[in-house]
CSV table of C-alpha atoms in Angstrom, one decimal:
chain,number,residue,atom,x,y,z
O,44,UNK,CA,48.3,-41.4,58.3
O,45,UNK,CA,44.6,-40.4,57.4
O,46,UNK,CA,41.8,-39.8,59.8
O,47,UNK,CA,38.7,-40.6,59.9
O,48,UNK,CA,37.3,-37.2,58.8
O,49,UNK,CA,39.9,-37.6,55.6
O,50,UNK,CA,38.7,-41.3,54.8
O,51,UNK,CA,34.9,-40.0,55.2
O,52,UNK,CA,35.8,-37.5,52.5
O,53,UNK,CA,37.8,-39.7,50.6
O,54,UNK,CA,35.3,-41.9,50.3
O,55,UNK,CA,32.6,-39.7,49.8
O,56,UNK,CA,34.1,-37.7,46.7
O,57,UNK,CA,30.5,-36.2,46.0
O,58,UNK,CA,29.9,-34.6,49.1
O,59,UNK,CA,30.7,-31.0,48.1
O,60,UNK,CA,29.0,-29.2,50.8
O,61,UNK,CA,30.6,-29.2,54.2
O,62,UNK,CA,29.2,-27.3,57.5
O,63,UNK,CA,30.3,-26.9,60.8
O,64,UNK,CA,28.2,-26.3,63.3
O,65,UNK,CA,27.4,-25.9,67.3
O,66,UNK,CA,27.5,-23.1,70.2
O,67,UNK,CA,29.6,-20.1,69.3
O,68,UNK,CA,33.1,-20.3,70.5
O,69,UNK,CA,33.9,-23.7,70.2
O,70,UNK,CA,35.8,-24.2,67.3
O,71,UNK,CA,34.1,-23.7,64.0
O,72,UNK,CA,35.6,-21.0,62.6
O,73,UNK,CA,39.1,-22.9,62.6
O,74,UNK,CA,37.8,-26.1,61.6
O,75,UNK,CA,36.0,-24.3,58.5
O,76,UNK,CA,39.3,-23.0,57.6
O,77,UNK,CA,41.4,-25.4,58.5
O,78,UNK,CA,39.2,-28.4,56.4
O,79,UNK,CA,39.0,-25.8,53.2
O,80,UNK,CA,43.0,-25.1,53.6
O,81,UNK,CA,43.4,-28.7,53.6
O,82,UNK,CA,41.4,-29.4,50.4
O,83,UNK,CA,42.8,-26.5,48.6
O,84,UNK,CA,46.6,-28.0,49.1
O,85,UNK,CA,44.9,-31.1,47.4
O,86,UNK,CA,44.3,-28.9,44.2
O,87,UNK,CA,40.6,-28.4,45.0
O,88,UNK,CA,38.8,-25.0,44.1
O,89,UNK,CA,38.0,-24.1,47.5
O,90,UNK,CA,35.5,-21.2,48.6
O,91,UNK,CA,34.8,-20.8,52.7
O,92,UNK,CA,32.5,-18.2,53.8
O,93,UNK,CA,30.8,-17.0,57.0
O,94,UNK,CA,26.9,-16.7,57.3
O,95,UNK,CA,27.8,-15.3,60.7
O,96,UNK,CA,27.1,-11.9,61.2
O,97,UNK,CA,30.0,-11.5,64.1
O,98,UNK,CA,32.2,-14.0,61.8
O,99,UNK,CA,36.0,-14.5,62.6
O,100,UNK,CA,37.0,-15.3,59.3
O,101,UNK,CA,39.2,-12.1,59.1
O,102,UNK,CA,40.7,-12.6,62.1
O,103,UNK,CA,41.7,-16.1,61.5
O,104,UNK,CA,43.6,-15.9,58.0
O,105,UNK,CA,44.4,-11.9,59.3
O,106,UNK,CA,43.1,-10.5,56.6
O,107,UNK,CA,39.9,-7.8,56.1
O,108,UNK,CA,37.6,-9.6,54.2
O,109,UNK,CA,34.2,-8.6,55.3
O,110,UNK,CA,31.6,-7.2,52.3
O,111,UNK,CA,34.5,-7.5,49.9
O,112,UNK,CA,33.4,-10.9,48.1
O,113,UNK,CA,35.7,-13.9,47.5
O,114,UNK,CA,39.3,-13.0,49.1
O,115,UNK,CA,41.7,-15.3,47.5
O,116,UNK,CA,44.2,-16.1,50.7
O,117,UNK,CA,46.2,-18.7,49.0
O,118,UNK,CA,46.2,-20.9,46.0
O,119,UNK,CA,42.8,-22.5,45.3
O,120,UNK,CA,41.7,-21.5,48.4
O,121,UNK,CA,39.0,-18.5,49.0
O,122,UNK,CA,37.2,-16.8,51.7
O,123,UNK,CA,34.5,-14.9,52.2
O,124,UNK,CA,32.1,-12.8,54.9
O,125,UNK,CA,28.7,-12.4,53.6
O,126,UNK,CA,27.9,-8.5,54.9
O,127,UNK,CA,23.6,-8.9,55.7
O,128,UNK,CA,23.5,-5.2,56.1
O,129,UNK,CA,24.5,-4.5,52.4
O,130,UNK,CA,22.2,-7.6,51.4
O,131,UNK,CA,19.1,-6.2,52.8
O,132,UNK,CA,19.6,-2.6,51.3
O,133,UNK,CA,20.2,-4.3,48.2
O,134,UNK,CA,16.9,-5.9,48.6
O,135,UNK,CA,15.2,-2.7,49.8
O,136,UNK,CA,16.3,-1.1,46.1
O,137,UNK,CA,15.6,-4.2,44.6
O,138,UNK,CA,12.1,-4.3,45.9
O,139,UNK,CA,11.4,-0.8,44.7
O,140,UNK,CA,12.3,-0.6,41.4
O,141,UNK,CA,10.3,-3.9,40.8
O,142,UNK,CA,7.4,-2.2,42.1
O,143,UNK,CA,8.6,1.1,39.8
O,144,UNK,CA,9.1,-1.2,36.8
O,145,UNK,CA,5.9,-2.7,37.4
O,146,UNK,CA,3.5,-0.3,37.9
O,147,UNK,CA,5.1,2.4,36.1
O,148,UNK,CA,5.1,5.1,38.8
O,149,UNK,CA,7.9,8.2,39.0
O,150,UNK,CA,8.2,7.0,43.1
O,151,UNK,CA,6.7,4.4,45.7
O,152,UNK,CA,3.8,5.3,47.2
O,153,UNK,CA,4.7,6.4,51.1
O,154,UNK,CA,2.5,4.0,52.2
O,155,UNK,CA,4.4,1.4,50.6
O,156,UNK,CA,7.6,2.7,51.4
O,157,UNK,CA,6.6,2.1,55.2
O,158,UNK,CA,6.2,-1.2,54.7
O,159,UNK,CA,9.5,-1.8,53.1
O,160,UNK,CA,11.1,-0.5,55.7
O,161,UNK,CA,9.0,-2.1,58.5
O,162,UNK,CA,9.5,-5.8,56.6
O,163,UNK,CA,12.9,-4.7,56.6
O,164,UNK,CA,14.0,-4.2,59.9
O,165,UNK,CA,12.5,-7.6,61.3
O,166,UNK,CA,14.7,-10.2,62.4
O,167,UNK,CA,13.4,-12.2,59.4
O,168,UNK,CA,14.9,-10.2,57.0
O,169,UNK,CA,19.0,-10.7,57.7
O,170,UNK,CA,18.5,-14.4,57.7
O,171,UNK,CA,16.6,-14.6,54.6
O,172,UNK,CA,19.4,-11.9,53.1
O,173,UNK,CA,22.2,-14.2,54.1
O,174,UNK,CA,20.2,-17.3,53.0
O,175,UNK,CA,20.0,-15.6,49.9
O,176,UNK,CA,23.6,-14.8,49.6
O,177,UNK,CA,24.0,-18.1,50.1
O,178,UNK,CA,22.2,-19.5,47.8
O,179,UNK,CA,23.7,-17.1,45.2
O,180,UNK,CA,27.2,-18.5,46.0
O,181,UNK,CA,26.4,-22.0,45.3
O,182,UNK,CA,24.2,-21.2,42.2
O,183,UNK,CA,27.2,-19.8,40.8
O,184,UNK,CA,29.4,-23.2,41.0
O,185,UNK,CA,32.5,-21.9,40.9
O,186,UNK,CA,34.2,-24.1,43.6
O,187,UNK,CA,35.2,-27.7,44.0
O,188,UNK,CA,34.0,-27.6,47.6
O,189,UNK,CA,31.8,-25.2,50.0
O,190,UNK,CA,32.8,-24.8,52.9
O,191,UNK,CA,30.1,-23.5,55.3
O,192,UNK,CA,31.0,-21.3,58.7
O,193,UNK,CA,27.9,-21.8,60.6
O,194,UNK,CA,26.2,-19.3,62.9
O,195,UNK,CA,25.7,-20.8,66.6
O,196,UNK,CA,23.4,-23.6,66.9
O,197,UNK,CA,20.1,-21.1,68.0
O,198,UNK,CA,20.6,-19.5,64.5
O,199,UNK,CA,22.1,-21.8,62.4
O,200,UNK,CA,18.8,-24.0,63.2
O,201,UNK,CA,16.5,-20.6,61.8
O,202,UNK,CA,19.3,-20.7,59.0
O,203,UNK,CA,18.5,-24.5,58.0
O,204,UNK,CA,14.9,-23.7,58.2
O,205,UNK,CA,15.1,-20.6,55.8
O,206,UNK,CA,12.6,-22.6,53.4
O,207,UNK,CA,10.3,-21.8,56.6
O,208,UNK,CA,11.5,-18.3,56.6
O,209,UNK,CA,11.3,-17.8,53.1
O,210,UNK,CA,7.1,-18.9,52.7
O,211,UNK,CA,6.5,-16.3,55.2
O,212,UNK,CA,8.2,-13.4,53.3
O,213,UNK,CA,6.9,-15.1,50.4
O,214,UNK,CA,3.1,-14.6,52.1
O,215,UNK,CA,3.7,-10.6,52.5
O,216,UNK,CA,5.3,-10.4,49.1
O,217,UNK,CA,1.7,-12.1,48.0
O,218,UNK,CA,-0.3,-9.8,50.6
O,219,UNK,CA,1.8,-6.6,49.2
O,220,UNK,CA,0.7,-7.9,45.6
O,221,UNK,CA,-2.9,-7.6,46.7
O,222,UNK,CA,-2.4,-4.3,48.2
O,223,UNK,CA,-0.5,-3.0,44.8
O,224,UNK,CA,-3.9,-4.8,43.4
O,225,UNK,CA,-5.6,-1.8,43.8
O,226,UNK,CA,-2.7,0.7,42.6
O,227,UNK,CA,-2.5,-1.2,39.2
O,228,UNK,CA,-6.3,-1.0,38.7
O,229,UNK,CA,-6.2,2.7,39.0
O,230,UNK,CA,-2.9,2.8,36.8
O,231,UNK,CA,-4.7,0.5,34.3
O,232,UNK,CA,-7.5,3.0,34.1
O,233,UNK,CA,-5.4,5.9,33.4
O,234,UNK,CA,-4.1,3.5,31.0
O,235,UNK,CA,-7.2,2.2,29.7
O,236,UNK,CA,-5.3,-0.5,29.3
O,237,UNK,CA,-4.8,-4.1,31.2
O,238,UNK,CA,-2.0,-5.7,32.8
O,239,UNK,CA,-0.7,-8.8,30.5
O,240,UNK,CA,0.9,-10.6,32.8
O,241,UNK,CA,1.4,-11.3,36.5
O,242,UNK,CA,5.3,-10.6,37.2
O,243,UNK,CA,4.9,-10.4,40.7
O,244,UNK,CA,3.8,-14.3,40.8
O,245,UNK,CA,6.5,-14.8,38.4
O,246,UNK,CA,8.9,-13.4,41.0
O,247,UNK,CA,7.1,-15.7,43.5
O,248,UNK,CA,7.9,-18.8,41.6
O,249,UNK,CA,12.0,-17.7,41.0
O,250,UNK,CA,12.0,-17.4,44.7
O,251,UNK,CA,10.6,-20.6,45.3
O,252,UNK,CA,12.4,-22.2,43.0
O,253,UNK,CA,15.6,-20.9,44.7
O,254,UNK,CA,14.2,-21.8,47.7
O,255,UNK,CA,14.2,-25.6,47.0
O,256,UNK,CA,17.7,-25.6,45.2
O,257,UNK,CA,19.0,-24.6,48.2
O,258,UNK,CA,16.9,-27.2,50.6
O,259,UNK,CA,17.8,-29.7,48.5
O,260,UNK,CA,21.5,-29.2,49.1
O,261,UNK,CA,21.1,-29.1,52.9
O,262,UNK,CA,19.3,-31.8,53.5
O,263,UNK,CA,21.0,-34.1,50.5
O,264,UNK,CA,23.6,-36.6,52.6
O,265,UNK,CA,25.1,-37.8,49.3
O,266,UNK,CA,26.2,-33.7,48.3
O,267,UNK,CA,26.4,-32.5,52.2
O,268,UNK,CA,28.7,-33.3,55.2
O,269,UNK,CA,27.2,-31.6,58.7
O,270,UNK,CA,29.9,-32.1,61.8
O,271,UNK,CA,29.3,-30.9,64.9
O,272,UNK,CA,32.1,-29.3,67.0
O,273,UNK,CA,32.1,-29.9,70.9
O,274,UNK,CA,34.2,-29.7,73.7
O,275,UNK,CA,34.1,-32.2,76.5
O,276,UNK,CA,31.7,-30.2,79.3
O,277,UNK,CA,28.6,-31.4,80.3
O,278,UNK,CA,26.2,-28.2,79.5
O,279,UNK,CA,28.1,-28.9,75.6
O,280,UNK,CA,27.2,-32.5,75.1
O,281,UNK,CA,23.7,-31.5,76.5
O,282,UNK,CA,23.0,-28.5,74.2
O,283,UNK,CA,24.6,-30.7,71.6
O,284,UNK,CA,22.4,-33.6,71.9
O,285,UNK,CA,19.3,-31.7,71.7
O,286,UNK,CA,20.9,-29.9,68.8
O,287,UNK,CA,21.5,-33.0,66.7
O,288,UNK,CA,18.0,-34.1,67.5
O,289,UNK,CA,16.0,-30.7,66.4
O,290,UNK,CA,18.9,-31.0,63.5
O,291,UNK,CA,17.5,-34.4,62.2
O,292,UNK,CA,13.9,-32.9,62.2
O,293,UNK,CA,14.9,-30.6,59.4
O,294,UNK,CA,16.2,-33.4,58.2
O,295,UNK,CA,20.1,-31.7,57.6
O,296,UNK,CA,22.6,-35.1,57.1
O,297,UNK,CA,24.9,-35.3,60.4
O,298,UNK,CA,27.9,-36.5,59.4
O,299,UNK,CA,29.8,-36.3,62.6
O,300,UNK,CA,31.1,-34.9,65.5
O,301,UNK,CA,34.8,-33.5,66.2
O,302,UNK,CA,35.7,-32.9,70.0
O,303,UNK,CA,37.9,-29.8,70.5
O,304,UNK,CA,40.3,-28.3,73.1
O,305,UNK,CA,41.2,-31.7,74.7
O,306,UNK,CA,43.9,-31.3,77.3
O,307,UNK,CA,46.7,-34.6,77.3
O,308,UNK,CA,46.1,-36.8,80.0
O,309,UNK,CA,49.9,-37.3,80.2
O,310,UNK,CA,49.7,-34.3,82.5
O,311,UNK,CA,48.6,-36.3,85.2
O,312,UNK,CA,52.1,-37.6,85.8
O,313,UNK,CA,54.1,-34.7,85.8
O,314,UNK,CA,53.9,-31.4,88.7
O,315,UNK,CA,50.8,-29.5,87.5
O,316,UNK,CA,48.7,-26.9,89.4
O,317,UNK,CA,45.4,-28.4,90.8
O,318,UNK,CA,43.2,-26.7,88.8
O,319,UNK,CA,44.6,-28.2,85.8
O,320,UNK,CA,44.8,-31.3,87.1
O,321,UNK,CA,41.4,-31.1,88.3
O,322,UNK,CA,40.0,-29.6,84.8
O,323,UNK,CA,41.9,-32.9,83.2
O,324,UNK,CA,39.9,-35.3,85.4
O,325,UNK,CA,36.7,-33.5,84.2
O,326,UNK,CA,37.5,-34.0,80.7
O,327,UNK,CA,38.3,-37.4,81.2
O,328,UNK,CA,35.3,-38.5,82.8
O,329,UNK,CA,33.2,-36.2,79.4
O,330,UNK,CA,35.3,-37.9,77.0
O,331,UNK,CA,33.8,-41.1,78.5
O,332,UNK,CA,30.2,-39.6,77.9
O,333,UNK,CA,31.0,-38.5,74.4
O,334,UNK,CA,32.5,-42.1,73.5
O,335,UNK,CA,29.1,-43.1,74.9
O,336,UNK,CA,26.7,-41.1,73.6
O,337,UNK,CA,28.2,-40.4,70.3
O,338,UNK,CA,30.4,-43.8,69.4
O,339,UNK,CA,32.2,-44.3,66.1
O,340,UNK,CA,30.9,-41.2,65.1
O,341,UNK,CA,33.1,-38.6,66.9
O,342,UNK,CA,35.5,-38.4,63.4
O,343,UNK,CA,38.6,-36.4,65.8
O,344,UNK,CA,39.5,-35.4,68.8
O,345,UNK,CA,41.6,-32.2,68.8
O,346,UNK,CA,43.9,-30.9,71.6
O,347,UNK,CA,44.1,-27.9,73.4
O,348,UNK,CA,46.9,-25.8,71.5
O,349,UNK,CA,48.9,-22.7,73.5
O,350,UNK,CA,48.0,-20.5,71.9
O,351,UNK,CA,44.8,-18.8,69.2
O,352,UNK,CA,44.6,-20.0,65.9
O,353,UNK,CA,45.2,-17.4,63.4
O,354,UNK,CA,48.0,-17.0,60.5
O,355,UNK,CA,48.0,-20.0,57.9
O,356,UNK,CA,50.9,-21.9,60.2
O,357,UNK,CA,48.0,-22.4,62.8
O,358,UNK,CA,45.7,-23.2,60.2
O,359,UNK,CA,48.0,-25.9,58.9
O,360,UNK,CA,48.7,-26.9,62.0
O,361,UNK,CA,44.9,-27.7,62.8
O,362,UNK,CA,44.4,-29.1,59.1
O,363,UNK,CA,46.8,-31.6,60.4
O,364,UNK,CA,45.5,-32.5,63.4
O,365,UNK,CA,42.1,-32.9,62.0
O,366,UNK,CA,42.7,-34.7,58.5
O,367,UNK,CA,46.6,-36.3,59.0
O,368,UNK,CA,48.5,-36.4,56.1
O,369,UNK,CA,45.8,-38.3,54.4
O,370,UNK,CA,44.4,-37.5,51.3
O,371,UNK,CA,40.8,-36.8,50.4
């Protein structure tokens, strides 16, 4: 029988861009693999990847995937860690030849080579790498479906406001154009000769133009499906909540919610240790909130299982749990 999560896919064929989200250790990871191991036994081209920089994907198919690109683990079905470090030294080079190429010196100016590597080591920088890795992936289009394994909710908000991100690196790329301003005028009167055309603003309008590609997926409910993943504790629902609401100011599509590690309430009638019992009662009266709060838009409710979730039986296992045998 299908779920709920499998009829809202089912019945929104379009929506090609799927995200889990919420605080770290809660579930994402497995759900990510567990919804693109599911579509991929449907015949669907399926590519999930990490934007996490302490991603589990690795652990949870048990294979090293990390910096190595798509990793085919089964049929259709594809995983990838996107490695930021790599990304931003890729940038670094990137950055210099540009300004090499450009202004046709042997070597950057020292002066300018402190500034790459000051930009470089900000904060800024490795989200607006893997936001650009990102971005890369889906301009590619090689996959029926995307899955996306969110960073916890703190980052995964910076992530979904990379647009944001991306002006400001856009503003020192423009400020380090008008410091290069006075390097060109002194290479253009060695020259004698004038500049014919601005590439550096040309760069600036590529970047942009990425830049609303990729905002446009996020925040397009007919292409993207955004769940959040929960577990019935009070501090969760809370953090979730106010998650959700900062969420809808960037204006990401929330498709749902999915409730993880739910511990069987037909425990209460057998011989159980008190704290279990005890931990059961909590739940129940959480599950109460979340029926409140949330309504017809929790899509699942998952048990606890005994043991981690790793090895494709696992996987298939939660695939299972999550989507039934329905089909999408």
């Amino acid at each position: 029988m299908a779920t709920a999560l499998a009829k809202l896919l089912r019945e929104n064929p379009e929506r090609r861009y799927i995200m889990f989200g919420g605080k770290g250790g809660l579930g994402k990871t497995t759900f990510s693999a567990a919804t693109a191991y599911w579509l991929a036994r449907q015949g669907y081209k399926v590519l999930v990847f990490s934007v996490d920089p302490q991603a589990s994907l690795s652990d949870i198919f048990q294979r090293d995937i990390f910096g190595k690109g798509p990793v085919e683990i089964m049929p259709n079905l594809w995983a990838q860690e996107i490695d930021a470090d790599r990304r931003i030294k890729e940038y670094q080079e990137e950055i210099r030849r540009k300004i090499l190429d450009m202004y046709g010196l042997d070597q950057v100016p020292p002066e300018i080579e402190d500034y790459i590597q000051a930009a470089s080591a900000e904060p800024a920088m490795e989200e607006s790498a893997i936001f650009d890795a990102v971005v890369d992936i889906v301009v590619e289009g090689r996959y029926d479906y995307y899955i996306y394994d969110l960073v916890p909710l703190g980052h995964a908000l910076y992530y979904l406001s990379m647009a944001k991100v991306y002006d400001e690196w856009i503003t020192k790329i423009t400020k380090l154009r008008e410091e290069m301003r006075e390097y060109e005028e002194m290479v253009a009167r060695i020259r004698r000769q004038q500049t014919e055309e601005d590439r550096i603003l040309e760069e600036l309008q590529y970047i942009r133009q990425r830049i609303n590609m990729s905002s446009s997926i996020l925040t397009d409910s007919r292409r993207t499906a955004f769940f959040f993943v929960l577990i019935p504790e009070e501090l969760v629902i809370l953090d979730t909540l106010k998650a959700a609401e900062l969420f809808r100011r960037f204006d990401v599509p929330i498709s749902g919610y999915v409730v993880n590690r739910v511990l069987p309430t037909e425990l209460l009638g057998q011989n159980i240790p008190e704290y279990l019992r005890n931990r059961i009662e909590m739940q129940r009266r959480h599950l109460e909130e979340i029926r409140a709060r949330f309504g017809d838009q929790v899509l699942a409710y998952v048990p606890e299982l005994e043991r981690d979730v790793t090895g494709l039986d696992m996987i298939a296992r939660v695939a299972k749990l999550l989507f039934g045998n329905g089909k999408a």
